[in-house]
Coordinates of C-alpha atoms and ligand atoms in Angstrom, one line a residue:
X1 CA -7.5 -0.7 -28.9
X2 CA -8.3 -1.3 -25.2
X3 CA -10.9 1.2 -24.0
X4 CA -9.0 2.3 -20.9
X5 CA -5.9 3.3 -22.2
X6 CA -4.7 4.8 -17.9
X7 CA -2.3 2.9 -16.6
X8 CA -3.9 0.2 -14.0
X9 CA -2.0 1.0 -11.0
X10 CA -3.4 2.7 -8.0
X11 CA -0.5 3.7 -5.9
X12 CA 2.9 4.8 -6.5
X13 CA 5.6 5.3 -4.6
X14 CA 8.0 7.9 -3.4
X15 CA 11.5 7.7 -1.5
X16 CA 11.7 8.5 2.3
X17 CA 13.6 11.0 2.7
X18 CA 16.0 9.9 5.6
X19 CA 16.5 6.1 4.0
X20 CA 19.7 5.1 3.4
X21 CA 18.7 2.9 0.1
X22 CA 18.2 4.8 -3.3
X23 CA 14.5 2.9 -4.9
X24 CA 15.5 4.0 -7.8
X25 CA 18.6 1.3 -7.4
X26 CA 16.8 -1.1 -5.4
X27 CA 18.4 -4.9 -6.5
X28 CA 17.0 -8.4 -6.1
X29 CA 19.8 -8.7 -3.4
X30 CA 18.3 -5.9 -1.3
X31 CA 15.1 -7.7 -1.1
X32 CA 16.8 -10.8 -0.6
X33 CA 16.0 -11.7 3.5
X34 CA 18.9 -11.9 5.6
X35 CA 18.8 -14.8 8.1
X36 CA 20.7 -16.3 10.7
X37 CA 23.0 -19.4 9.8
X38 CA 22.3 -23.2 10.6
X39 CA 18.9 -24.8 11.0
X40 CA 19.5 -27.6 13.5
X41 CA 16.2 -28.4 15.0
X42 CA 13.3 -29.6 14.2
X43 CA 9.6 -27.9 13.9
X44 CA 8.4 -29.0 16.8
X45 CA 4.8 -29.4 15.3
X46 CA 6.4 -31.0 12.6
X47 CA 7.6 -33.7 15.1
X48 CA 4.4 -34.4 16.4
X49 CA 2.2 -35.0 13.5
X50 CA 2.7 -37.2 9.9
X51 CA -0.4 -36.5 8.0
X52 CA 0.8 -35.6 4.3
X53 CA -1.2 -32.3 4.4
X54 CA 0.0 -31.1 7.1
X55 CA 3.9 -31.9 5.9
X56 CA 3.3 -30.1 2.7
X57 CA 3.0 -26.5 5.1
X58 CA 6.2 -26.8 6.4
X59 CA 9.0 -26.2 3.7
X60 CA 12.7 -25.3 4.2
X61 CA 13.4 -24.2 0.6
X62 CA 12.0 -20.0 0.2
X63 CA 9.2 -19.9 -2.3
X64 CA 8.7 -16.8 -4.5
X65 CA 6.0 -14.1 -5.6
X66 CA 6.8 -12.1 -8.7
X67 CA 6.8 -8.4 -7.0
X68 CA 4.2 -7.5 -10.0
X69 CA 2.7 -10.3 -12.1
X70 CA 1.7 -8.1 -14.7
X71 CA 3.4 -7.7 -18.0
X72 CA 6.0 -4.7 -18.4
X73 CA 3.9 -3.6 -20.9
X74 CA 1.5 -0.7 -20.2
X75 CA 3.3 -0.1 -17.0
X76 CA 3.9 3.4 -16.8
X77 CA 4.3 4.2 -12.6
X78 CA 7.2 5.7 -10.8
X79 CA 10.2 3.4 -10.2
X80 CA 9.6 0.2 -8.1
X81 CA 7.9 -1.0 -11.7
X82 CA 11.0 -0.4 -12.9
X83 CA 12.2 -3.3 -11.3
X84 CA 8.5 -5.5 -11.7
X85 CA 10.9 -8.2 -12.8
X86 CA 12.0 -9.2 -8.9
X87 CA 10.5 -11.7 -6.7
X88 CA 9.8 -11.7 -3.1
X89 CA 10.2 -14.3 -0.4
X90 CA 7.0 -16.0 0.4
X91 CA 6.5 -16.3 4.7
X92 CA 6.1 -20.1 6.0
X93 CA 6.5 -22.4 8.2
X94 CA 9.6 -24.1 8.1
X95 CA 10.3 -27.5 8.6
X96 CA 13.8 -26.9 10.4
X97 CA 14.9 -24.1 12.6
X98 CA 17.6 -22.2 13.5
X99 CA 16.2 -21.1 17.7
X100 CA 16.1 -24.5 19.7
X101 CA 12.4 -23.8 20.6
X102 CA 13.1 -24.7 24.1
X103 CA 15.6 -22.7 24.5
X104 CA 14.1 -19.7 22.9
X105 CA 12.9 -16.6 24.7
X106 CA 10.9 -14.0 22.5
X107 CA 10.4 -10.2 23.1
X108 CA 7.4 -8.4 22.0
X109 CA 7.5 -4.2 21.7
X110 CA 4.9 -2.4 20.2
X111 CA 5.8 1.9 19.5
X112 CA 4.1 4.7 18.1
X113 CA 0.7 5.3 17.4
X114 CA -2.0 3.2 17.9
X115 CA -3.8 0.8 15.2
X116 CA -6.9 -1.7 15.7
X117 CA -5.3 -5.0 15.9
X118 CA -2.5 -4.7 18.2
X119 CA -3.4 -6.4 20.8
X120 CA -4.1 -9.3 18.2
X121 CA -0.7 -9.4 17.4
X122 CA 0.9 -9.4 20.9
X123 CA -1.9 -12.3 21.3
X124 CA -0.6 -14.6 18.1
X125 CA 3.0 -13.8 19.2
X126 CA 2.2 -15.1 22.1
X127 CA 0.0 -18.3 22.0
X128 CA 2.0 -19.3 18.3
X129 CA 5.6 -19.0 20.4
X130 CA 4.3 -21.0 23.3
X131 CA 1.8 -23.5 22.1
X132 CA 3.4 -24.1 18.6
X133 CA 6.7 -24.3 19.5
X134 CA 6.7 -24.6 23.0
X135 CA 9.3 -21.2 23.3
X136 CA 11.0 -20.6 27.4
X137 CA 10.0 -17.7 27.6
X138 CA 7.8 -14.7 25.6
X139 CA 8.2 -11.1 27.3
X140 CA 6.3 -8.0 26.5
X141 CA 7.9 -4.8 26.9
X142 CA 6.0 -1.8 28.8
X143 CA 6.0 1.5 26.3
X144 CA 7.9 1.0 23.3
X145 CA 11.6 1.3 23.4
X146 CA 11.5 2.6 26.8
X147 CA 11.2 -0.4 27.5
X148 CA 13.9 -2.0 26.8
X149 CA 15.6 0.8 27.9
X150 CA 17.8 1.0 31.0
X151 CA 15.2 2.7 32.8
X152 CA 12.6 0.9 31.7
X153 CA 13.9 -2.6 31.5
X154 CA 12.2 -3.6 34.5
X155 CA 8.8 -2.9 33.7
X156 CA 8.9 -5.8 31.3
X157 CA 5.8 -8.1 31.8
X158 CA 5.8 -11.9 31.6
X159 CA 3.7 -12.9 28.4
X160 CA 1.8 -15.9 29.0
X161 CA -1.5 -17.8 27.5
X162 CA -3.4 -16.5 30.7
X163 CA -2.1 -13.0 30.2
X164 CA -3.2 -12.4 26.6
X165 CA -6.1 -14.7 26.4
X166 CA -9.0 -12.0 26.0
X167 CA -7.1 -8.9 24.9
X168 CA -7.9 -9.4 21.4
X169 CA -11.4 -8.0 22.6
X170 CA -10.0 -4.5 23.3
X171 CA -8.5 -1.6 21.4
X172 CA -4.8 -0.1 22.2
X173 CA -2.3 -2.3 23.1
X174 CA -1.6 -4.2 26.4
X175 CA 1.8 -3.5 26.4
X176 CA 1.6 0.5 26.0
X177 CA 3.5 2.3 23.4
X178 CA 5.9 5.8 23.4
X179 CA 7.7 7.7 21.0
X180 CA 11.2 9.1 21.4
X181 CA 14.6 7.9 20.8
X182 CA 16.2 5.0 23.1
X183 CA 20.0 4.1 22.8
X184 CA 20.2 0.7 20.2
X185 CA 22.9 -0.2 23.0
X186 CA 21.1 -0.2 26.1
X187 CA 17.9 -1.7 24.6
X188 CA 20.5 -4.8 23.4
X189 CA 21.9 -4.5 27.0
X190 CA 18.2 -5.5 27.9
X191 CA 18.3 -8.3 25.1
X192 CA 21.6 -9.6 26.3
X193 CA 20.7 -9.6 30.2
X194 CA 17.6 -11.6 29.8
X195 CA 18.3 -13.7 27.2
X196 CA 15.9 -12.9 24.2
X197 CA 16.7 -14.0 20.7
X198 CA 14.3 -12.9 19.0
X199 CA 12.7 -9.9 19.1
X200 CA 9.4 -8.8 17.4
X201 CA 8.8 -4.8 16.9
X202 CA 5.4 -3.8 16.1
X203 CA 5.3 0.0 14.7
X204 CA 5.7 2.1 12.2
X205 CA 8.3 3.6 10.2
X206 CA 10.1 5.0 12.5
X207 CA 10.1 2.0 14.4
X208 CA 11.6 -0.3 11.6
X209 CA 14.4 2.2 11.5
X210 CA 15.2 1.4 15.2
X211 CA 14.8 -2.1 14.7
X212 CA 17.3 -1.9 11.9
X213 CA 19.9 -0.4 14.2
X214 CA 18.9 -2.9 17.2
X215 CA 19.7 -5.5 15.1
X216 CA 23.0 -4.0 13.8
X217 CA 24.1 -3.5 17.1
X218 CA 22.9 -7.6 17.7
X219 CA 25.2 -8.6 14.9
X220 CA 28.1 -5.9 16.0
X221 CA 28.3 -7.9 19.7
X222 CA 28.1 -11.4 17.9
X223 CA 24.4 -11.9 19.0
X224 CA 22.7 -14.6 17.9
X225 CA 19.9 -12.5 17.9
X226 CA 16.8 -12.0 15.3
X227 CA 14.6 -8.9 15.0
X228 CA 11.3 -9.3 13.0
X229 CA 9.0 -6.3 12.4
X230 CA 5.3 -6.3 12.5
X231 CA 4.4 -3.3 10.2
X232 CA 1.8 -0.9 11.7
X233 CA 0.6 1.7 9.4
X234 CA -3.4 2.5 9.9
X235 CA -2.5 4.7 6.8
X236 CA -1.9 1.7 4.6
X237 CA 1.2 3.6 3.2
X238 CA 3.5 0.8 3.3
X239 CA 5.4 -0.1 0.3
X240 CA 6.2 -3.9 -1.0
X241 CA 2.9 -4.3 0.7
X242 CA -1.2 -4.2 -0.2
X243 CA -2.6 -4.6 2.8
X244 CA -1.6 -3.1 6.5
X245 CA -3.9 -4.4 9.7
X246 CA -6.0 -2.0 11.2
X247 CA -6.4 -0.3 7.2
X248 CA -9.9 -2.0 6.9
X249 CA -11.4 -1.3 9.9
X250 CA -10.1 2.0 9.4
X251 CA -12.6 2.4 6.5
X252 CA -15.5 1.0 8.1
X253 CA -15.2 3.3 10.9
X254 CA -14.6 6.4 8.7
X255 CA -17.7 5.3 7.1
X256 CA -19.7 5.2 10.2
X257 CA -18.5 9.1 10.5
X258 CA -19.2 10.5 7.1
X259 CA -22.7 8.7 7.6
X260 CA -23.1 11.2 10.6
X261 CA -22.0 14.2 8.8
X262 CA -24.5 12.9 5.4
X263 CA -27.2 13.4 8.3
X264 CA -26.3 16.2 9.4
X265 CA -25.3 18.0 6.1
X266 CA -28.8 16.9 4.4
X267 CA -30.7 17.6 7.1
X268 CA -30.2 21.4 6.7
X269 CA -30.5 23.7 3.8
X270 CA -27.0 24.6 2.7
X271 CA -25.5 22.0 5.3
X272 CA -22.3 21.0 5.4
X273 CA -20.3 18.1 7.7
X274 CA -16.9 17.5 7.6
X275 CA -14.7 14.4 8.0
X276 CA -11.0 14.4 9.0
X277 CA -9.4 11.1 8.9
X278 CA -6.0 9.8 9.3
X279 CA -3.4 10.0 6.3
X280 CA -0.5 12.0 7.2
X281 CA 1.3 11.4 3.7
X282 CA -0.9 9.0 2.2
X283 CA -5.0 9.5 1.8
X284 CA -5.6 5.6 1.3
X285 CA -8.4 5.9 4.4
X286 CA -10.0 9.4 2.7
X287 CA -10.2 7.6 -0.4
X288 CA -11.7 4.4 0.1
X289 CA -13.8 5.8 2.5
X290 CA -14.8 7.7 0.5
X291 CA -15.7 5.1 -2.4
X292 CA -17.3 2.9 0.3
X293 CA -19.4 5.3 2.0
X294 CA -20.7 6.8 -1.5
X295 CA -21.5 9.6 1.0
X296 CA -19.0 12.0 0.5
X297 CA -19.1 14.6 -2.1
X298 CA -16.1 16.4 -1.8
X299 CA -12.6 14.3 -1.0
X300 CA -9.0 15.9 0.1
X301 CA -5.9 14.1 0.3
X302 CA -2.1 15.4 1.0
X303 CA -1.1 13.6 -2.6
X304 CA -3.4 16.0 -4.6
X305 CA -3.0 19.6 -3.0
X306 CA -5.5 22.3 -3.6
X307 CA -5.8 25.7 -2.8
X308 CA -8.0 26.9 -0.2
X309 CA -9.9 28.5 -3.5
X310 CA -10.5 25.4 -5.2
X311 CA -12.2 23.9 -2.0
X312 CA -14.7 26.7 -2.0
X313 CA -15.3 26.7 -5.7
X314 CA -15.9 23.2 -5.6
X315 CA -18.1 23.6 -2.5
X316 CA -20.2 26.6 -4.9
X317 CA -20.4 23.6 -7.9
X318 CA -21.6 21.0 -5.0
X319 CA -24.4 23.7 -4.0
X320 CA -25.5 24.3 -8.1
X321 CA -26.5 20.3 -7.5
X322 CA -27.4 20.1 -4.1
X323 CA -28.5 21.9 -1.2
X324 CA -25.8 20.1 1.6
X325 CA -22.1 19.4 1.1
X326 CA -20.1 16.1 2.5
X327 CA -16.7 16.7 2.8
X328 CA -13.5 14.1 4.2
X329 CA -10.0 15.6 4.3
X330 CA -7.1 13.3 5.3
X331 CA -5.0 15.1 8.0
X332 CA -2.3 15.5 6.0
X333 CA -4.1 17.2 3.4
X334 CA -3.4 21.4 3.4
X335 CA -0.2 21.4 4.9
X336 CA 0.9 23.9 2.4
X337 CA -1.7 26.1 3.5
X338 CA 0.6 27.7 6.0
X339 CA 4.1 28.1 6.7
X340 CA 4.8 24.8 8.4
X341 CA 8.5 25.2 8.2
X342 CA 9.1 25.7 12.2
X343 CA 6.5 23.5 13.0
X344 CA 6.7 21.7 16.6
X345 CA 7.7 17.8 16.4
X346 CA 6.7 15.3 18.4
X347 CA 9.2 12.7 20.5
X348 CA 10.2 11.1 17.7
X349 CA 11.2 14.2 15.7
X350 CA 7.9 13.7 13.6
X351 CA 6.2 16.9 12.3
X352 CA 3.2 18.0 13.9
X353 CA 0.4 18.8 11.6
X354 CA -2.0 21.9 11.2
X355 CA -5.2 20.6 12.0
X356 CA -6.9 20.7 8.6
X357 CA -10.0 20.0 10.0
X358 CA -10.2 22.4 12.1
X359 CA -8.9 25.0 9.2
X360 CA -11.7 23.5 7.0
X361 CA -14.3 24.5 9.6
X362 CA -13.0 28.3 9.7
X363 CA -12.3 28.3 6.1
X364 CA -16.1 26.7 5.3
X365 CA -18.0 28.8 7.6
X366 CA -16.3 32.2 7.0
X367 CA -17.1 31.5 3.1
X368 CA -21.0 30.4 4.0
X369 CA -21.4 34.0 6.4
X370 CA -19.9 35.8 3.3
X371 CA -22.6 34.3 1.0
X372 CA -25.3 34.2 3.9
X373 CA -27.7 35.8 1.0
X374 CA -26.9 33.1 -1.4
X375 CA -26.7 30.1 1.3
X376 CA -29.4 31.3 3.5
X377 CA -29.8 28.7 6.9
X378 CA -26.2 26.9 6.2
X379 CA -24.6 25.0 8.5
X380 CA -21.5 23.6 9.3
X381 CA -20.6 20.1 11.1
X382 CA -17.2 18.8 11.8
X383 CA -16.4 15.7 13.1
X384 CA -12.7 14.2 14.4
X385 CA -13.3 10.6 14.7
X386 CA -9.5 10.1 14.2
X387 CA -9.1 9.3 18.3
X388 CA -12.0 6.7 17.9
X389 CA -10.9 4.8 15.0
X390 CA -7.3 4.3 16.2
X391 CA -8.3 3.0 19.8
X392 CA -11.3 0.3 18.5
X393 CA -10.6 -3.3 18.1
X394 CA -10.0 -4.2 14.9
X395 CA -12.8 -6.2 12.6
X396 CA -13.4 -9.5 11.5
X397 CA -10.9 -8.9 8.9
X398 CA -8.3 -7.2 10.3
X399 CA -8.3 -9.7 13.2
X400 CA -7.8 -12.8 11.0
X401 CA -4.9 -10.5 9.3
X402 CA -3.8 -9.8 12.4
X403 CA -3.5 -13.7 13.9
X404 CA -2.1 -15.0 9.8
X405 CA 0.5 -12.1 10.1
X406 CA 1.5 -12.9 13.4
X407 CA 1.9 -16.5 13.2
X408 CA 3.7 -16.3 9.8
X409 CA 6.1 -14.0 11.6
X410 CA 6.9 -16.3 14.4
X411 CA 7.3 -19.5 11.8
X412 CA 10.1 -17.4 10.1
X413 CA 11.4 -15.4 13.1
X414 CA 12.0 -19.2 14.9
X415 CA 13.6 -20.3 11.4
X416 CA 16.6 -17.4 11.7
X417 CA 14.8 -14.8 9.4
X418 CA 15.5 -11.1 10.4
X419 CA 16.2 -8.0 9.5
X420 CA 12.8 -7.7 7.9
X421 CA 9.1 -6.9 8.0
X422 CA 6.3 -9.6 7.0
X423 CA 3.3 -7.7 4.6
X424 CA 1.2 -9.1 2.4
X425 CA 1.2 -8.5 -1.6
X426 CA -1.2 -10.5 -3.9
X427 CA -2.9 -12.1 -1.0
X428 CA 0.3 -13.9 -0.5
X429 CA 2.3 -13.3 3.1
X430 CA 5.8 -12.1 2.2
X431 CA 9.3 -11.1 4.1
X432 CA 10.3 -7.5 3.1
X433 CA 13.9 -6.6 4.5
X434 CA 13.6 -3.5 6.4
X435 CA 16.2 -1.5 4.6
X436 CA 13.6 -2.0 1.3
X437 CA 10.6 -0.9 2.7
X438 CA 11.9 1.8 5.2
X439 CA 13.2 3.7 1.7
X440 CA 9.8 3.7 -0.3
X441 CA 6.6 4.8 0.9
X442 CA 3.4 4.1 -1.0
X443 CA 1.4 6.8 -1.8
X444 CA -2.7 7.6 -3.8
X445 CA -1.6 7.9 -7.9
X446 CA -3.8 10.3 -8.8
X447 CA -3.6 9.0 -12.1
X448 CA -4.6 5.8 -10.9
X449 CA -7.5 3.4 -10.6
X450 CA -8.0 4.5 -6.7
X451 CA -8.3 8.1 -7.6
X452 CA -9.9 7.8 -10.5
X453 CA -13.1 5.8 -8.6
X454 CA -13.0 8.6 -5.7
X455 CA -13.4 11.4 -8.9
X456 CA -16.2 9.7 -10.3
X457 CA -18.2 9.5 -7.0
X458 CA -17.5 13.1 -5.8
X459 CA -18.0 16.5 -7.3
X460 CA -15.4 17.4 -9.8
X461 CA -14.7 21.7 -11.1
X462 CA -14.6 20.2 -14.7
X463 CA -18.3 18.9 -13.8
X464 CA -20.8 20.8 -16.0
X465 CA -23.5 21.4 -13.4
X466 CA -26.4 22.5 -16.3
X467 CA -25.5 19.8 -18.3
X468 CA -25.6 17.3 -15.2
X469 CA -28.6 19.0 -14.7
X470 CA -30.3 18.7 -18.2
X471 CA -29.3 15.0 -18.1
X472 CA -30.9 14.4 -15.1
X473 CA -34.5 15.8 -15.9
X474 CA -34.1 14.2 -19.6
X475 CA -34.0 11.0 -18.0
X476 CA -36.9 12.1 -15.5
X477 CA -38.7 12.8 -18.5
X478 CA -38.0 9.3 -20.3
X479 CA -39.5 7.6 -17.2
X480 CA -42.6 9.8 -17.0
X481 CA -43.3 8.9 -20.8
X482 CA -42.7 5.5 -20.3
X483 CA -45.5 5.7 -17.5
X484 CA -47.7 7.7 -19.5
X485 CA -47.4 5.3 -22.5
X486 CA -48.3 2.4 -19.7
X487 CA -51.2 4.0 -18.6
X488 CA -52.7 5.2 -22.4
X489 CA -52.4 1.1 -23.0
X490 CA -54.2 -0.3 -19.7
X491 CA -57.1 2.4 -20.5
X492 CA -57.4 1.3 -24.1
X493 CA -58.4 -2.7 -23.1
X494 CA -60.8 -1.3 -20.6
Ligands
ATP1 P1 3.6 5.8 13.7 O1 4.2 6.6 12.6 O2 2.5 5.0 13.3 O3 3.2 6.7 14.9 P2 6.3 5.0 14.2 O4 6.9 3.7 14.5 O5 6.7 5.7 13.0 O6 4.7 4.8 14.2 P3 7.7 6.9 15.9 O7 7.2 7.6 17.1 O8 8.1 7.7 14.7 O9 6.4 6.0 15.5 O10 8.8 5.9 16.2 C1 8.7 4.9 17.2 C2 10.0 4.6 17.9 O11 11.0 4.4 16.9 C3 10.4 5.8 18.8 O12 10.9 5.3 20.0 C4 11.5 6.4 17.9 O13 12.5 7.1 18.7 C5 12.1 5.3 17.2 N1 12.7 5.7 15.9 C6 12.1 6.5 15.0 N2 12.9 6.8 14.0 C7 14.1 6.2 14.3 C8 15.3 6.1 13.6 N3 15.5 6.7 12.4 N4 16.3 5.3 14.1 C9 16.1 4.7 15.3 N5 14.9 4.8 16.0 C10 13.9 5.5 15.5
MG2 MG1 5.8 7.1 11.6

C-alpha cells in the first residue's frame, strides 16, 4: 500500500473558453505539426562540418516524447491524462530544409505583456538565422501587430548581429510590444510586400490565436509562408508545456519581495506585509514563491477561492502562532469578491482585474483597527513588485532557456514546421500546434503535489494552534532534558 495514496500531478488543466478545439477530444492528429512540403536544401551547418557528433544533431525523421511517461494507473486528473497515451514531436535540427537559407527573410514580433527574457529571444532569432544559416534578411517589427500593420509597416527595423548584440543585458523588449486587434490581411500584406517567410511571434495567448489566423490567411493566398510561436506566459500557465521563460526568474524576484514584507511584518508586533504577484488564472508564481521563500504564511491563488472571511480567520489562526503575518495573493486571486461582470477590458478585449492587493490592504487594516485591543501596534505593508519583475532581465536560467528555445525554433521554423509553438515538457524541447495549446490552459491542482507543499509551509484553518503549540514546547522541553542530563554527567567525573 503506497503511503501517498494523492494523485502525483500538480497541475491540471481547463479549456479556454473562446478555443475552437474541444480537450476533451483532443487526437494524436491534432498534436501532429503541420509543416510545409519539400525539403530541398541542405543545413547549411551541416554542409560545412563532418565530425560524427555533430551529424548525429541534425535528423530529418521527427523523434517522439510520450505526452506523460507515467503509467495510466493512479492517474486521476482532468482530461489531457485522458489521452497520456499520445506523443509529441521532439524540436531539432534538421538535416534538410524546406526555406533556401539564402533566400530566406525572417520576421520577429513580440505582443502583449512583458516577460524577462525577451530580448533573449529576439537575440537567438537573430544571430541563429544569420550566423547558422546565413538567412537574407531578419526584420523586427516595432509594437506587436501594429507592426505589421498597414500603419505601422514602416517602422519595421533591420535586425542584424550589431543590432541585438548586447540587448540580452536589458529587460522589455527592443522591439516594443501593443495589444489590440490588427487585420490578419494587412499584417500578410506586410509579409507579402517584403518578402518574409517565416515569421516568429513571441506572446501570449492571445497572440498564438492571431498567429493562427495569420497563417491561415498565408495558406488562403498560397504563401509559402511559416509562422512559429515563441510562447510567453510569465504565469507559467501554458499547457503541453512545464516550463515558460521568464517563470523562474519570476520566482526569484517574488522572493526578493516577500523577503521585504518578512522584514517588515516581523519587525512590528501584530505586523503584516503583503505580496501581490502575477497569475491572472493560474497562481504557479504565488505558489512556488511561496515554497521557495519559506517566508510566506498565508498564500492566495484564483484556482482556490476564499471568502474575504476565511482570509481574516486565517490571519486570527496566524496571530494564535505568531505575532506578524506574511501574506502573497496572485492578482487574479478575489475576483469573485465583486461584481466584475462589467468590468473595463483592455485593447485586446482582456478583463481588467480588481486590484486584490490593494483590496487586501483595506480588507487587512480595517479588520486590524476593529481588533486594535486585541492587535495592539499592528501594522500593514503592501508591496506591488508586479512592474519590477516583468521589466528585469531574465536569470541565468531563463536566459539559457531563452537562447535553447530560440534556436530550436529557428532549426524547425527553416525546416517548414508551422502552425505551432515550441515548449518544453520532460526537459525535452517539443513542437505544440497552436490550435492544441491555445484550447487548454494549465492551471495549480489543488489536490496536487504543488498545492499540497504550499499548505504544508503556510498556515492552514484545520491547523490546531494549541496542539501546534503543545508540540512545540514538548519538544522544547526534550532538548532542555537532554541538556540537563549532559550537564548532571560532566559534573559527576569532576
Ligand atoms: P499576455 O496575456 O501575456 O499579455 P497576449 O499575447 O495574450 O499576452 P494580448 O494583448 O491578449 O496579449 O494579445 C496580443 C495580440 O494578439 C494583440 O494584438 C491582440 O489583438 C491579438 N489577439 C488576441 N486575441 C486574438 C484572437 N483571438 N485572434 C487574433 N488576434 C488576437
Ligand atoms: Mg493573454
Amino acid at each position: 500500500m503506497p503511503i501517498d495514496v494523492r494523485p502525483r500531478v500538480s497541475s491540471k488543466h481547463v479549456p479556454v473558453k473562446d478555443s475552437t478545439l474541444d480537450p476533451s477530444r483532443i487526437t494524436q492528429e491534432d498534436l501532429t505539426v503541420r509543416r510545409l512540403a519539400g525539403r530541398r536544401y541542405l543545413n547549411p551547418e551541416l554542409a560545412q562540418k563532418d565530425d560524427v557528433a555533430t551529424l548525429g544533431c541534425f535528423k530529418n525523421e521527427v523523434e517522439y516524447v510520450m505526452y506523460d511517461p507515467r503509467p495510466q494507473k493512479n492517474i486521476t486528473s482532468t482530461f489531457p491524462m485522458s489521452m497520456n497515451r499520445f506523443v509529441m514531436e521532439l524540436a531539432s535540427a534538421r538535416a534538410n530544409v524546406h526555406f533556401n537559407p539564402a533566400n530566406t527573410t525572417i520576421g520577429i514580433v513580440t505582443c502583449g505583456g512583458l516577460c524577462p527574457g525577451l530580448n533573449d529571444v529576439i537575440r537567438s532569432i537573430t544571430l541563429t538565422a544569420i550566423r547558422t544559416y546565413g538567412v537574407k534578411r531578419v526584420i523586427g517589427f516595432r509594437y506587436g501587430y501594429w507592426g505589421l500593420s498597414a500603419a505601422g509597416r514602416d517602422t519595421a527595423q533591420e535586425l542584424t548581429t550589431e543590432t541585438v548584440r548586447y540587448i540580452h543585458r536589458y529587460g522589455g523588449t527592443m522591439l516594443g510590444s501593443s495589444r489590440g486587434p490588427q487585420p490578419a490581411s494587412e499584417i500578410v500584406d506586410t509579409l507579402e510586400k517584403l518578402g518574409v517567410n517565416i515569421l516568429f511571434t513571441v506572446g501570449g495567448d492571445g497572440t498564438q490565436k492571431g498567429s493562427i489566423r495569420i497563417a491561415e490567411e498565408a495558406r488562403r493566398r498560397n504563401l509559402d509562408v511559416a509562422v512559429l510561436g515563441i510562447p510567453k506566459t510569465i504565469d507559467n500557465d501554458l499547457s503541453f508545456s512545464h516550463r515558460t521563460f521568464g517563470f523562474e526568474t519570476a520566482v526569484e524576484q517574488a522572493c526578493v519581495a516577500i523577503r521585504a514584507a518578512h522584514s517588515e511584518a516581523s519587525s512590528h508586533m501584530f505586523g503584516i506585509g503583503i505580496v501581490k504577484v502575477m497569475g491572472r488564472e493560474s497562481g504557479f508564481i504565488a505558489a512556488q514563491s511561496t515554497i521557495s521563500s519559506s517566508q510566506a504564511s498565508l498564500c492566495f491563488i484564483p484556482e482556490n477561492p476564499v471568502s474575504r472571511e476565511v482570509v481574516l480567520n486565517l490571519i486570527k489562526r496566524r496571530f494564535e502562532l505568531s505575532t506578524y503575518c506574511v501574506i502573497v495573493v496572485a492578482e487574479g486571486f478575489g475576483q469573485d469578491w465583486a461584481d466584475c461582470s462589467g468590468a473595463p477590458t483592455d485593447a485586446s478585449g482582456n478583463k481588467k482585474l480588481m486590484d486584490i492587493g490593494v483590496e487586501m490592504k483595506h480588507l487587512v487594516e480595517g479588520f486590524l483597527k476593529k481588533n486594535k485591543a486585541l492587535y495592539p501596534q499592528s501594522t500593514v505593508k503592501y508591496i506591488d513588485p508586479s512592474y519590477t519583475i516583468r521589466a528585469c532581465a531574465p536569470n541565468a536560467s531563463d536566459a539559457a532557456f531563452c537562447t535553447n528555445l530560440s534556436t530550436l525554433a529557428v532549426h524547425e521554423a527553416m525546416s517548414g514546421a508551422t502552425d505551432c509553438i515550441i515548449s518544453m515538457r520532460y526537459n525535452q524541447f517539443i513542437l505544440v500546434p497552436i490550435k492544441a495549446a491555445v484550447s487548454i490552459r494549465k492551471m495549480v491542482d489543488t489536490r496536487g503535489m504543488l498545492w499540497r507543499m504550499v499548505r504544508e509551509v503556510t498556515i492552514d484553518l484545520s491547523n490546531d494552534a494549541a496542539s501546534a503549540q503543545k508540540r512545540e514546547l514538548q519538544r522544547e522541553l526534550q532538548t532542555v532534558s537532554v541538556k540537563r542530563e549532559s550537564i548532571i554527567n560532566a559534573l559527576s567525573k569532576l
